[in-house]
């Protein structure tokens, strides 16, 4: 709203382009998902997420998180807000002993930050620690063999 641009234009000019991303875009209708690998998209509408769904390659997801955490895409106060985490002990588990949430970031353990997501027949995880980011996308088997795609950055 502050930029005066539509969300897709604001994401492109303020986030995707400065981050050097070429595949990231906002999907708002089913036809925007035609070339997206994310499990079964038949009957899926990206508008279930109010603003739409950001799609792109797994490697670019890792690159974006790395640049966000390096403070290259926003003001320092925004990064501070993202890293100011709220503990969620009610969700503690063996895999997540100290879960917490910052402004748009899941925080697992000591300095492991990022986010996970699910779509129709697929899961993605994008996390970073100590300046290194990684992303993994998994689509469980149906009629095709299991697909696992990794995007790693150092």
PDB file of C-alpha atoms in Angstrom:
ATOM      1  CA  UNK A   1       0.000   0.000   0.000  1.00  0.00           C
ATOM      2  CA  UNK A   2       2.843   2.393   0.834  1.00  0.00           C
ATOM      3  CA  UNK A   3       4.418   1.876  -2.594  1.00  0.00           C
ATOM      4  CA  UNK A   4       1.175   2.629  -4.430  1.00  0.00           C
ATOM      5  CA  UNK A   5       1.773  -0.460  -6.590  1.00  0.00           C
ATOM      6  CA  UNK A   6      -0.194  -3.664  -6.974  1.00  0.00           C
ATOM      7  CA  UNK A   7       1.310  -6.507  -4.911  1.00  0.00           C
ATOM      8  CA  UNK A   8       2.836  -8.330  -7.917  1.00  0.00           C
ATOM      9  CA  UNK A   9       4.514  -5.136  -9.168  1.00  0.00           C
ATOM     10  CA  UNK A  10       5.750  -4.213  -5.675  1.00  0.00           C
ATOM     11  CA  UNK A  11       7.201  -7.701  -5.124  1.00  0.00           C
ATOM     12  CA  UNK A  12       8.959  -7.568  -8.484  1.00  0.00           C
ATOM     13  CA  UNK A  13      10.461  -4.092  -8.134  1.00  0.00           C
ATOM     14  CA  UNK A  14      11.162  -4.079  -4.387  1.00  0.00           C
ATOM     15  CA  UNK A  15      12.107  -7.715  -3.714  1.00  0.00           C
ATOM     16  CA  UNK A  16      12.585 -10.064  -6.664  1.00  0.00           C
ATOM     17  CA  UNK A  17      14.574  -7.751  -8.965  1.00  0.00           C
ATOM     18  CA  UNK A  18      16.911  -6.356  -6.246  1.00  0.00           C
ATOM     19  CA  UNK A  19      17.514  -9.938  -5.044  1.00  0.00           C
ATOM     20  CA  UNK A  20      18.489 -11.017  -8.568  1.00  0.00           C
ATOM     21  CA  UNK A  21      15.618 -13.489  -8.896  1.00  0.00           C
ATOM     22  CA  UNK A  22      14.371 -14.390 -12.360  1.00  0.00           C
ATOM     23  CA  UNK A  23      11.746 -17.097 -11.726  1.00  0.00           C
ATOM     24  CA  UNK A  24       9.885 -15.709  -8.692  1.00  0.00           C
ATOM     25  CA  UNK A  25       6.415 -14.319  -9.306  1.00  0.00           C
ATOM     26  CA  UNK A  26       3.003 -13.994  -7.693  1.00  0.00           C
ATOM     27  CA  UNK A  27       0.440 -16.619  -8.724  1.00  0.00           C
ATOM     28  CA  UNK A  28      -3.155 -15.467  -8.214  1.00  0.00           C
ATOM     29  CA  UNK A  29      -5.171 -17.806 -10.446  1.00  0.00           C
ATOM     30  CA  UNK A  30      -4.922 -21.475 -11.505  1.00  0.00           C
ATOM     31  CA  UNK A  31      -3.409 -20.676 -14.922  1.00  0.00           C
ATOM     32  CA  UNK A  32      -0.442 -19.029 -13.141  1.00  0.00           C
ATOM     33  CA  UNK A  33       0.537 -22.527 -11.925  1.00  0.00           C
ATOM     34  CA  UNK A  34       0.703 -24.273 -15.314  1.00  0.00           C
ATOM     35  CA  UNK A  35       4.525 -24.498 -15.354  1.00  0.00           C
ATOM     36  CA  UNK A  36       5.007 -24.798 -11.564  1.00  0.00           C
ATOM     37  CA  UNK A  37       6.199 -28.103 -10.089  1.00  0.00           C
ATOM     38  CA  UNK A  38       4.368 -28.451  -6.801  1.00  0.00           C
ATOM     39  CA  UNK A  39       2.519 -31.736  -6.772  1.00  0.00           C
ATOM     40  CA  UNK A  40      -0.992 -31.979  -8.156  1.00  0.00           C
ATOM     41  CA  UNK A  41      -2.297 -28.516  -9.037  1.00  0.00           C
ATOM     42  CA  UNK A  42      -5.515 -29.813 -10.593  1.00  0.00           C
ATOM     43  CA  UNK A  43      -8.397 -28.026  -8.883  1.00  0.00           C
ATOM     44  CA  UNK A  44      -6.017 -25.892  -6.788  1.00  0.00           C
ATOM     45  CA  UNK A  45      -6.486 -22.134  -6.621  1.00  0.00           C
ATOM     46  CA  UNK A  46      -3.583 -20.023  -5.308  1.00  0.00           C
ATOM     47  CA  UNK A  47      -6.125 -17.455  -4.123  1.00  0.00           C
ATOM     48  CA  UNK A  48      -6.782 -19.550  -1.015  1.00  0.00           C
ATOM     49  CA  UNK A  49      -3.876 -17.491   0.289  1.00  0.00           C
ATOM     50  CA  UNK A  50      -5.538 -14.068   0.356  1.00  0.00           C
ATOM     51  CA  UNK A  51      -2.773 -12.232  -1.524  1.00  0.00           C
ATOM     52  CA  UNK A  52      -1.787 -15.117  -3.818  1.00  0.00           C
ATOM     53  CA  UNK A  53       1.111 -17.510  -3.772  1.00  0.00           C
ATOM     54  CA  UNK A  54       4.741 -16.630  -4.507  1.00  0.00           C
ATOM     55  CA  UNK A  55       6.262 -19.297  -6.765  1.00  0.00           C
ATOM     56  CA  UNK A  56       9.733 -19.809  -8.219  1.00  0.00           C
ATOM     57  CA  UNK A  57      12.631 -22.216  -8.137  1.00  0.00           C
ATOM     58  CA  UNK A  58      13.874 -23.857  -4.958  1.00  0.00           C
ATOM     59  CA  UNK A  59      17.348 -22.329  -5.436  1.00  0.00           C
ATOM     60  CA  UNK A  60      15.853 -18.853  -5.642  1.00  0.00           C
ATOM     61  CA  UNK A  61      13.909 -19.466  -2.435  1.00  0.00           C
ATOM     62  CA  UNK A  62      17.217 -20.166  -0.665  1.00  0.00           C
ATOM     63  CA  UNK A  63      18.852 -17.140  -2.308  1.00  0.00           C
ATOM     64  CA  UNK A  64      15.988 -14.869  -1.239  1.00  0.00           C
ATOM     65  CA  UNK A  65      16.194 -16.004   2.383  1.00  0.00           C
ATOM     66  CA  UNK A  66      19.961 -15.561   2.384  1.00  0.00           C
ATOM     67  CA  UNK A  67      19.641 -11.980   1.102  1.00  0.00           C
ATOM     68  CA  UNK A  68      16.837 -11.161   3.540  1.00  0.00           C
ATOM     69  CA  UNK A  69      18.874 -12.371   6.523  1.00  0.00           C
ATOM     70  CA  UNK A  70      21.952 -10.515   5.270  1.00  0.00           C
ATOM     71  CA  UNK A  71      19.900  -7.297   5.401  1.00  0.00           C
ATOM     72  CA  UNK A  72      20.258  -6.626   1.678  1.00  0.00           C
ATOM     73  CA  UNK A  73      16.573  -6.077   0.841  1.00  0.00           C
ATOM     74  CA  UNK A  74      15.153  -3.907   3.609  1.00  0.00           C
ATOM     75  CA  UNK A  75      15.815  -1.399   6.348  1.00  0.00           C
ATOM     76  CA  UNK A  76      17.723  -2.573   9.462  1.00  0.00           C
ATOM     77  CA  UNK A  77      14.621  -2.088  11.648  1.00  0.00           C
ATOM     78  CA  UNK A  78      12.729  -4.613   9.510  1.00  0.00           C
ATOM     79  CA  UNK A  79      15.405  -7.272  10.008  1.00  0.00           C
ATOM     80  CA  UNK A  80      15.412  -6.538  13.742  1.00  0.00           C
ATOM     81  CA  UNK A  81      11.640  -7.135  13.822  1.00  0.00           C
ATOM     82  CA  UNK A  82      12.065 -10.382  11.898  1.00  0.00           C
ATOM     83  CA  UNK A  83      14.683 -11.607  14.364  1.00  0.00           C
ATOM     84  CA  UNK A  84      12.746 -10.528  17.476  1.00  0.00           C
ATOM     85  CA  UNK A  85      11.215 -13.931  18.121  1.00  0.00           C
ATOM     86  CA  UNK A  86       8.189 -14.917  20.152  1.00  0.00           C
ATOM     87  CA  UNK A  87       8.668 -18.312  21.868  1.00  0.00           C
ATOM     88  CA  UNK A  88       5.994 -20.958  21.232  1.00  0.00           C
ATOM     89  CA  UNK A  89       6.648 -23.586  23.942  1.00  0.00           C
ATOM     90  CA  UNK A  90       3.211 -25.139  23.399  1.00  0.00           C
ATOM     91  CA  UNK A  91       4.544 -26.492  20.066  1.00  0.00           C
ATOM     92  CA  UNK A  92       7.756 -27.942  21.527  1.00  0.00           C
ATOM     93  CA  UNK A  93       8.671 -31.369  20.185  1.00  0.00           C
ATOM     94  CA  UNK A  94      11.703 -33.593  19.858  1.00  0.00           C
ATOM     95  CA  UNK A  95      12.387 -32.172  16.389  1.00  0.00           C
ATOM     96  CA  UNK A  96      11.656 -28.585  17.481  1.00  0.00           C
ATOM     97  CA  UNK A  97      12.785 -28.194  21.103  1.00  0.00           C
ATOM     98  CA  UNK A  98      12.573 -24.369  21.125  1.00  0.00           C
ATOM     99  CA  UNK A  99      10.126 -23.211  18.436  1.00  0.00           C
ATOM    100  CA  UNK A 100       9.622 -19.490  18.019  1.00  0.00           C
ATOM    101  CA  UNK A 101       8.271 -17.103  15.407  1.00  0.00           C
ATOM    102  CA  UNK A 102       9.612 -13.749  14.252  1.00  0.00           C
ATOM    103  CA  UNK A 103       8.038 -11.394  11.727  1.00  0.00           C
ATOM    104  CA  UNK A 104       7.528 -13.890   8.884  1.00  0.00           C
ATOM    105  CA  UNK A 105      10.242 -16.297  10.040  1.00  0.00           C
ATOM    106  CA  UNK A 106      10.064 -19.596  11.858  1.00  0.00           C
ATOM    107  CA  UNK A 107      12.957 -19.935  14.287  1.00  0.00           C
ATOM    108  CA  UNK A 108      14.058 -23.428  15.236  1.00  0.00           C
ATOM    109  CA  UNK A 109      16.734 -23.877  17.856  1.00  0.00           C
ATOM    110  CA  UNK A 110      19.752 -21.606  17.943  1.00  0.00           C
ATOM    111  CA  UNK A 111      19.787 -19.314  14.902  1.00  0.00           C
ATOM    112  CA  UNK A 112      18.107 -21.692  12.416  1.00  0.00           C
ATOM    113  CA  UNK A 113      15.621 -19.414  10.646  1.00  0.00           C
ATOM    114  CA  UNK A 114      13.340 -19.689   7.643  1.00  0.00           C
ATOM    115  CA  UNK A 115       9.929 -21.066   6.798  1.00  0.00           C
ATOM    116  CA  UNK A 116       8.113 -24.183   5.682  1.00  0.00           C
ATOM    117  CA  UNK A 117       5.020 -24.538   3.555  1.00  0.00           C
ATOM    118  CA  UNK A 118       2.656 -27.052   2.036  1.00  0.00           C
ATOM    119  CA  UNK A 119       0.639 -27.123  -1.125  1.00  0.00           C
ATOM    120  CA  UNK A 120      -1.339 -29.740  -2.983  1.00  0.00           C
ATOM    121  CA  UNK A 121       0.855 -32.819  -2.720  1.00  0.00           C
ATOM    122  CA  UNK A 122       4.101 -31.031  -1.900  1.00  0.00           C
ATOM    123  CA  UNK A 123       6.154 -29.595   0.941  1.00  0.00           C
ATOM    124  CA  UNK A 124       8.925 -26.981   0.974  1.00  0.00           C
ATOM    125  CA  UNK A 125      11.393 -25.918   3.649  1.00  0.00           C
ATOM    126  CA  UNK A 126      13.719 -22.916   3.310  1.00  0.00           C
ATOM    127  CA  UNK A 127      16.120 -22.310   6.219  1.00  0.00           C
ATOM    128  CA  UNK A 128      19.382 -20.527   6.934  1.00  0.00           C
ATOM    129  CA  UNK A 129      21.988 -20.629   9.665  1.00  0.00           C
ATOM    130  CA  UNK A 130      25.236 -18.708  10.019  1.00  0.00           C
ATOM    131  CA  UNK A 131      24.816 -16.980   6.640  1.00  0.00           C
ATOM    132  CA  UNK A 132      24.195 -20.203   4.688  1.00  0.00           C
ATOM    133  CA  UNK A 133      20.783 -20.997   3.228  1.00  0.00           C
ATOM    134  CA  UNK A 134      19.247 -24.196   1.895  1.00  0.00           C
ATOM    135  CA  UNK A 135      15.852 -25.178   0.541  1.00  0.00           C
ATOM    136  CA  UNK A 136      14.242 -28.539  -0.178  1.00  0.00           C
ATOM    137  CA  UNK A 137      11.029 -29.333  -2.013  1.00  0.00           C
ATOM    138  CA  UNK A 138       9.406 -32.771  -1.794  1.00  0.00           C
ATOM    139  CA  UNK A 139       6.419 -34.150  -3.638  1.00  0.00           C
ATOM    140  CA  UNK A 140       5.226 -37.526  -2.308  1.00  0.00           C
ATOM    141  CA  UNK A 141       4.783 -40.342  -4.808  1.00  0.00           C
ATOM    142  CA  UNK A 142       1.512 -40.746  -6.635  1.00  0.00           C
ATOM    143  CA  UNK A 143       1.690 -42.059 -10.204  1.00  0.00           C
ATOM    144  CA  UNK A 144       5.211 -40.687 -10.606  1.00  0.00           C
ATOM    145  CA  UNK A 145       8.391 -41.393  -8.635  1.00  0.00           C
ATOM    146  CA  UNK A 146       9.103 -39.234  -5.615  1.00  0.00           C
ATOM    147  CA  UNK A 147      10.587 -35.871  -6.518  1.00  0.00           C
ATOM    148  CA  UNK A 148      13.101 -34.172  -4.249  1.00  0.00           C
ATOM    149  CA  UNK A 149      14.696 -30.926  -5.364  1.00  0.00           C
ATOM    150  CA  UNK A 150      17.334 -29.100  -3.325  1.00  0.00           C
ATOM    151  CA  UNK A 151      18.606 -25.563  -3.666  1.00  0.00           C
ATOM    152  CA  UNK A 152      21.779 -24.958  -1.667  1.00  0.00           C
ATOM    153  CA  UNK A 153      23.750 -21.772  -1.179  1.00  0.00           C
ATOM    154  CA  UNK A 154      26.926 -21.156   0.790  1.00  0.00           C
TER     155      UNK A 154
END
